[in-house]
Amino acid sequence: MATDKNTIQSYDAYALKWAERMRSGKNLAHTFLEKPAMYQQLPNLKGKSVLCIGCGTGEECAHLQSRGAKKVIGIDISKGLIDYAKTSYPNLAFHVMDMEQLDFPEQTFDFVYSSLTMHYIDNWLDTLRGIHRILKQHGTFLFSTHHPMTWGAEVTRMSESESRVLGYEKHTSGEYTVFGDYFNARKVDDVWFNEFHVSYYHRPLSAIIKDIRDSGFVISDILEPKPLASVIEENSNFYAIYGKIPLFMIFELTKPV
Ligand SMILES: C[S@@+](CC[C@H](N)C(=O)[O-])C[C@H]1O[C@@H](n2cnc3c(N)ncnc32)[C@H](O)[C@@H]1O
């Protein structure tokens, strides 16, 4: 199943707000956790051709360019975000494109980067095969995605409290209440920041690894990034939680000969 239509509409409609959020540095999960880990993992990009999938507002493309890439192309399914990226970075190339239907010739790129986008699609196997096709031999695909342990948890959002629980409670009656569902792959409908309606797909780690292996990629690294300690000054709760509970996972895949 393709990216949920409401999710694309949300990214379109909130393109400006999303951009402000990204640039303000107030998105702690991006600024203090995911981006530092992704950028630390980048290979030497000098002279390389690079594709950035789910590029959003384009900052990541600018970063990849600043690391010496010869050519960077950013793609995103949201026209609103691509319009924003084109205006912000007129010297970079951006296209509205669905990652499930990559429109590039075989072996075009040395490196493909995708930050927090894979969980919006259900069909990982065909998408991974598509990315494998457009990578050169020995090319790398680096991506981050939801950590399934945390995103398989049951989320309760109320005005006065919020919880995210994967586990069970045994009652004195002897009955159990089970919270969350790690094993069953499924679509999850969610609301972020009280206004951003989004749907993503949960899948267990074994399903992720099976699709990666079946697509022909080899896993060269797996990371479970923790927040930078500098987030404590901004929000000590964020550090207390995500220093212990994994929010995202990073996979580095290689296309073998
Ligand atoms: C969480 S945002 C991440 C944006 C950017 N990579 C970042 O980390 O700031 C996810 C992005 O994936 C894009 N997206 C979702 N489904 C997509 C698809 N099938 N093909 C391309 N982009 C997609 C969304 O429009 C959105 O810009």
CSV table of C-alpha atoms and ligand atoms in Angstrom, one decimal:
chain,number,residue,atom,x,y,z
A,1,MET,CA,0.0,0.0,0.0
A,2,ALA,CA,1.3,3.5,-0.9
A,3,THR,CA,1.8,6.4,1.5
A,4,ASP,CA,-1.6,7.3,3.0
A,5,LYS,CA,-3.4,10.1,1.2
A,6,ASN,CA,-4.2,12.0,4.4
A,7,THR,CA,-0.5,11.9,5.4
A,8,ILE,CA,0.5,13.5,2.0
A,9,GLN,CA,-2.1,16.1,2.5
A,10,SER,CA,-0.9,16.8,6.0
A,11,TYR,CA,2.7,17.3,4.7
A,12,ASP,CA,1.4,19.5,1.9
A,13,ALA,CA,-0.9,21.6,4.2
A,14,TYR,CA,1.7,22.0,6.9
A,15,ALA,CA,4.7,22.5,4.7
A,16,LEU,CA,5.4,25.9,6.1
A,17,LYS,CA,4.8,24.9,9.7
A,18,TRP,CA,6.9,21.8,9.2
A,19,ALA,CA,9.7,23.9,7.8
A,20,GLU,CA,9.6,26.3,10.7
A,21,ARG,CA,9.6,23.4,13.1
A,22,MET,CA,12.7,21.9,11.4
A,23,ARG,CA,14.6,25.1,11.3
A,24,SER,CA,13.7,26.2,14.8
A,25,GLY,CA,15.7,23.3,16.2
A,26,LYS,CA,12.7,22.6,18.5
A,27,ASN,CA,12.1,19.2,17.0
A,28,LEU,CA,14.3,17.5,19.7
A,29,ALA,CA,14.1,14.1,18.1
A,30,HIS,CA,15.6,15.5,14.9
A,31,THR,CA,18.1,18.0,16.2
A,32,PHE,CA,19.5,16.1,19.2
A,33,LEU,CA,19.0,12.5,18.2
A,34,GLU,CA,18.3,11.4,14.6
A,35,LYS,CA,20.2,14.0,12.5
A,36,PRO,CA,23.5,13.8,14.5
A,37,ALA,CA,23.5,10.0,14.3
A,38,MET,CA,22.7,10.0,10.5
A,39,TYR,CA,25.3,12.7,9.7
A,40,GLN,CA,27.9,10.9,11.8
A,41,GLN,CA,27.3,7.8,9.7
A,42,LEU,CA,27.7,9.5,6.3
A,43,PRO,CA,30.5,8.0,4.2
A,44,ASN,CA,33.0,10.2,2.3
A,45,LEU,CA,30.7,11.9,-0.3
A,46,LYS,CA,33.4,13.7,-2.2
A,47,GLY,CA,32.6,13.5,-6.0
A,48,LYS,CA,29.6,11.2,-5.4
A,49,SER,CA,26.1,11.3,-6.8
A,50,VAL,CA,23.5,11.2,-4.1
A,51,LEU,CA,19.7,10.7,-3.9
A,52,CYS,CA,17.8,12.0,-0.8
A,53,ILE,CA,14.5,10.3,-0.5
A,54,GLY,CA,11.7,12.0,1.5
A,55,CYS,CA,13.8,15.2,1.5
A,56,GLY,CA,11.1,17.4,3.0
A,57,THR,CA,12.2,21.0,3.2
A,58,GLY,CA,15.6,20.3,1.7
A,59,GLU,CA,18.0,20.9,4.6
A,60,GLU,CA,19.4,17.4,4.4
A,61,CYS,CA,20.2,17.8,0.7
A,62,ALA,CA,22.1,21.0,1.5
A,63,HIS,CA,24.0,19.1,4.2
A,64,LEU,CA,24.8,16.3,1.8
A,65,GLN,CA,26.0,18.8,-0.7
A,66,SER,CA,28.2,20.5,1.9
A,67,ARG,CA,29.9,17.2,2.5
A,68,GLY,CA,31.4,17.3,-1.0
A,69,ALA,CA,28.8,15.4,-3.1
A,70,LYS,CA,29.1,16.1,-6.8
A,71,LYS,CA,25.4,15.9,-7.4
A,72,VAL,CA,22.4,15.8,-4.9
A,73,ILE,CA,18.8,15.2,-6.0
A,74,GLY,CA,16.1,15.4,-3.4
A,75,ILE,CA,12.7,13.7,-3.9
A,76,ASP,CA,9.5,13.9,-1.9
A,77,ILE,CA,5.9,12.9,-2.4
A,78,SER,CA,4.7,16.2,-1.0
A,79,LYS,CA,4.5,19.0,-3.6
A,80,GLY,CA,4.1,21.5,-0.8
A,81,LEU,CA,7.5,20.5,0.7
A,82,ILE,CA,9.2,20.3,-2.7
A,83,ASP,CA,8.0,23.8,-3.6
A,84,TYR,CA,9.4,25.0,-0.3
A,85,ALA,CA,12.7,23.2,-0.9
A,86,LYS,CA,13.1,24.6,-4.4
A,87,THR,CA,12.6,28.2,-3.1
A,88,SER,CA,15.0,27.7,-0.2
A,89,TYR,CA,17.8,26.0,-2.2
A,90,PRO,CA,17.5,27.1,-5.8
A,91,ASN,CA,20.9,25.6,-6.7
A,92,LEU,CA,19.8,22.1,-5.7
A,93,ALA,CA,17.6,19.7,-7.7
A,94,PHE,CA,14.3,18.6,-6.3
A,95,HIS,CA,11.5,16.5,-7.8
A,96,VAL,CA,8.0,15.4,-6.6
A,97,MET,CA,8.4,11.6,-6.8
A,98,ASP,CA,7.0,8.6,-4.9
A,99,MET,CA,9.8,6.4,-3.5
A,100,GLU,CA,7.7,3.4,-4.5
A,101,GLN,CA,8.1,4.4,-8.2
A,102,LEU,CA,11.6,5.7,-8.6
A,103,ASP,CA,12.1,7.2,-12.0
A,104,PHE,CA,15.9,7.0,-12.5
A,105,PRO,CA,18.0,4.7,-14.7
A,106,GLU,CA,19.8,1.7,-13.3
A,107,GLN,CA,23.0,2.4,-11.3
A,108,THR,CA,22.6,6.2,-11.2
A,109,PHE,CA,23.6,6.9,-7.6
A,110,ASP,CA,26.6,6.1,-5.4
A,111,PHE,CA,24.7,6.8,-2.2
A,112,VAL,CA,21.0,7.0,-1.2
A,113,TYR,CA,19.9,8.7,2.0
A,114,SER,CA,16.5,8.6,3.6
A,115,SER,CA,15.6,10.1,6.9
A,116,LEU,CA,12.4,9.0,8.7
A,117,THR,CA,10.5,8.2,5.6
A,118,MET,CA,10.5,4.4,5.2
A,119,HIS,CA,7.8,3.9,7.8
A,120,TYR,CA,5.2,5.7,5.5
A,121,ILE,CA,5.2,2.9,3.1
A,122,ASP,CA,3.9,-0.6,3.5
A,123,ASN,CA,5.7,-2.4,0.6
A,124,TRP,CA,9.3,-2.4,1.7
A,125,LEU,CA,10.4,-5.2,-0.5
A,126,ASP,CA,9.6,-3.6,-3.8
A,127,THR,CA,10.8,-0.2,-2.6
A,128,LEU,CA,14.1,-1.6,-1.5
A,129,ARG,CA,14.5,-3.5,-4.8
A,130,GLY,CA,13.9,-0.2,-6.6
A,131,ILE,CA,16.6,1.6,-4.5
A,132,HIS,CA,18.9,-1.4,-5.1
A,133,ARG,CA,18.3,-1.0,-8.9
A,134,ILE,CA,19.3,2.7,-9.0
A,135,LEU,CA,22.4,2.3,-6.8
A,136,LYS,CA,25.8,1.5,-8.4
A,137,GLN,CA,27.6,-1.6,-7.3
A,138,HIS,CA,29.1,-1.2,-3.8
A,139,GLY,CA,26.7,1.7,-3.3
A,140,THR,CA,25.1,2.4,0.1
A,141,PHE,CA,21.6,3.1,1.3
A,142,LEU,CA,21.5,4.8,4.7
A,143,PHE,CA,18.1,5.2,6.3
A,144,SER,CA,16.5,5.9,9.6
A,145,THR,CA,13.0,4.7,10.6
A,146,HIS,CA,10.8,4.2,13.7
A,147,HIS,CA,12.2,1.7,16.2
A,148,PRO,CA,9.6,-1.0,16.2
A,149,MET,CA,9.8,-1.7,19.9
A,150,THR,CA,8.7,1.9,20.8
A,151,TRP,CA,6.3,2.4,17.9
A,152,GLY,CA,4.6,-1.0,18.5
A,153,ALA,CA,3.6,0.3,21.9
A,154,GLU,CA,0.1,1.4,22.8
A,155,VAL,CA,-0.1,5.2,22.8
A,156,THR,CA,-2.7,7.1,24.8
A,157,ARG,CA,-2.8,10.8,24.4
A,158,MET,CA,-5.1,12.8,26.7
A,159,SER,CA,-5.1,16.5,27.5
A,160,GLU,CA,-3.5,16.0,30.9
A,161,SER,CA,-1.3,13.0,30.2
A,162,GLU,CA,0.3,10.8,27.5
A,163,SER,CA,1.7,7.3,27.7
A,164,ARG,CA,3.4,4.8,25.4
A,165,VAL,CA,3.5,1.3,26.8
A,166,LEU,CA,4.5,-2.1,25.5
A,167,GLY,CA,3.9,-4.7,28.1
A,168,TYR,CA,1.2,-6.1,30.4
A,169,GLU,CA,-0.4,-5.5,33.7
A,170,LYS,CA,-1.5,-8.4,35.9
A,171,HIS,CA,-4.5,-7.6,38.0
A,172,THR,CA,-5.3,-9.0,41.4
A,173,SER,CA,-8.2,-10.9,39.8
A,174,GLY,CA,-5.6,-12.8,37.9
A,175,GLU,CA,-6.5,-11.2,34.6
A,176,TYR,CA,-4.0,-9.5,32.4
A,177,THR,CA,-4.2,-6.3,30.3
A,178,VAL,CA,-1.8,-6.3,27.3
A,179,PHE,CA,-0.6,-2.9,26.0
A,180,GLY,CA,0.7,-2.5,22.5
A,181,ASP,CA,1.5,-5.1,19.8
A,182,TYR,CA,5.0,-5.6,18.7
A,183,PHE,CA,4.6,-8.6,16.4
A,184,ASN,CA,1.7,-7.7,14.1
A,185,ALA,CA,2.5,-5.4,11.2
A,186,ARG,CA,-0.2,-2.8,10.7
A,187,LYS,CA,-1.1,0.7,9.7
A,188,VAL,CA,-1.2,3.2,12.6
A,189,ASP,CA,-3.3,6.4,12.5
A,190,ASP,CA,-1.8,9.1,14.7
A,191,VAL,CA,-2.0,12.8,15.5
A,192,TRP,CA,1.2,14.7,16.1
A,193,PHE,CA,1.5,18.2,17.7
A,194,ASN,CA,-2.3,18.1,18.2
A,195,GLU,CA,-3.0,18.9,14.6
A,196,PHE,CA,-0.9,16.8,12.2
A,197,HIS,CA,-2.8,13.8,11.1
A,198,VAL,CA,-0.4,11.1,10.0
A,199,SER,CA,-0.5,7.3,9.2
A,200,TYR,CA,2.5,5.1,9.2
A,201,TYR,CA,3.2,1.4,9.2
A,202,HIS,CA,4.5,-0.6,12.1
A,203,ARG,CA,6.5,-3.8,11.4
A,204,PRO,CA,8.6,-6.0,13.7
A,205,LEU,CA,12.4,-6.1,13.3
A,206,SER,CA,12.3,-9.6,11.8
A,207,ALA,CA,10.0,-8.4,9.0
A,208,ILE,CA,12.4,-5.4,8.3
A,209,ILE,CA,15.4,-7.7,8.1
A,210,LYS,CA,13.6,-10.2,5.9
A,211,ASP,CA,12.7,-7.6,3.3
A,212,ILE,CA,16.2,-6.1,3.4
A,213,ARG,CA,17.8,-9.6,2.8
A,214,ASP,CA,15.2,-10.5,0.1
A,215,SER,CA,15.9,-7.2,-1.8
A,216,GLY,CA,19.5,-8.2,-2.4
A,217,PHE,CA,21.1,-5.7,0.1
A,218,VAL,CA,23.6,-6.6,2.8
A,219,ILE,CA,23.3,-5.0,6.2
A,220,SER,CA,26.6,-3.3,6.9
A,221,ASP,CA,25.5,-1.5,10.1
A,222,ILE,CA,22.6,-1.1,12.5
A,223,LEU,CA,22.4,1.8,15.0
A,224,GLU,CA,20.0,2.6,17.9
A,225,PRO,CA,20.9,6.2,18.5
A,226,LYS,CA,20.6,7.9,21.9
A,227,PRO,CA,20.1,11.7,22.3
A,228,LEU,CA,23.1,14.0,22.6
A,229,ALA,CA,23.6,15.1,26.2
A,230,SER,CA,23.3,18.7,25.1
A,231,VAL,CA,19.5,18.2,24.9
A,232,ILE,CA,19.3,18.2,28.7
A,233,GLU,CA,19.6,22.1,28.7
A,234,GLU,CA,16.5,22.1,26.3
A,235,ASN,CA,14.5,19.4,27.9
A,236,SER,CA,15.8,17.0,30.5
A,237,ASN,CA,12.8,14.7,30.2
A,238,PHE,CA,13.7,14.0,26.5
A,239,TYR,CA,17.1,12.8,27.7
A,240,ALA,CA,15.7,10.8,30.6
A,241,ILE,CA,13.2,9.0,28.3
A,242,TYR,CA,15.2,8.4,25.1
A,243,GLY,CA,18.5,7.8,26.8
A,244,LYS,CA,16.7,4.5,27.9
A,245,ILE,CA,14.1,3.8,25.3
A,246,PRO,CA,14.9,3.7,21.6
A,247,LEU,CA,13.0,6.1,19.4
A,248,PHE,CA,14.6,5.4,15.9
A,249,MET,CA,16.8,2.8,14.2
A,250,ILE,CA,19.3,3.4,11.5
A,251,PHE,CA,20.2,0.9,8.9
A,252,GLU,CA,23.2,1.1,6.6
A,253,LEU,CA,22.8,-1.3,3.6
A,254,THR,CA,25.3,-2.1,0.9
A,255,LYS,CA,24.7,-3.3,-2.6
A,256,PRO,CA,27.2,-6.2,-3.1
A,257,VAL,CA,28.8,-6.9,-6.5
B,1,LIG,C1,9.2,12.8,8.8
B,1,LIG,S1,9.3,13.6,7.2
B,1,LIG,C2,11.1,13.6,7.1
B,1,LIG,C3,11.6,14.8,6.2
B,1,LIG,C4,13.1,14.9,6.2
B,1,LIG,N1,13.7,13.8,5.7
B,1,LIG,C5,13.6,15.2,7.6
B,1,LIG,O1,14.0,14.3,8.3
B,1,LIG,O2,13.4,16.4,8.1
B,1,LIG,C6,8.9,12.3,6.1
B,1,LIG,C7,8.9,12.8,4.7
B,1,LIG,O3,8.6,11.7,3.8
B,1,LIG,C8,7.8,12.1,2.7
B,1,LIG,N2,7.2,10.9,2.1
B,1,LIG,C9,6.2,10.1,2.7
B,1,LIG,N3,5.9,9.1,1.8
B,1,LIG,C10,6.7,9.2,0.7
B,1,LIG,C11,6.9,8.5,-0.5
B,1,LIG,N4,6.2,7.4,-0.8
B,1,LIG,N5,7.8,8.9,-1.4
B,1,LIG,C12,8.6,10.0,-1.1
B,1,LIG,N6,8.5,10.8,0.0
B,1,LIG,C13,7.6,10.4,0.9
B,1,LIG,C14,6.9,13.1,3.4
B,1,LIG,O4,6.2,13.9,2.4
B,1,LIG,C15,7.8,13.8,4.3
B,1,LIG,O5,8.5,14.9,3.7
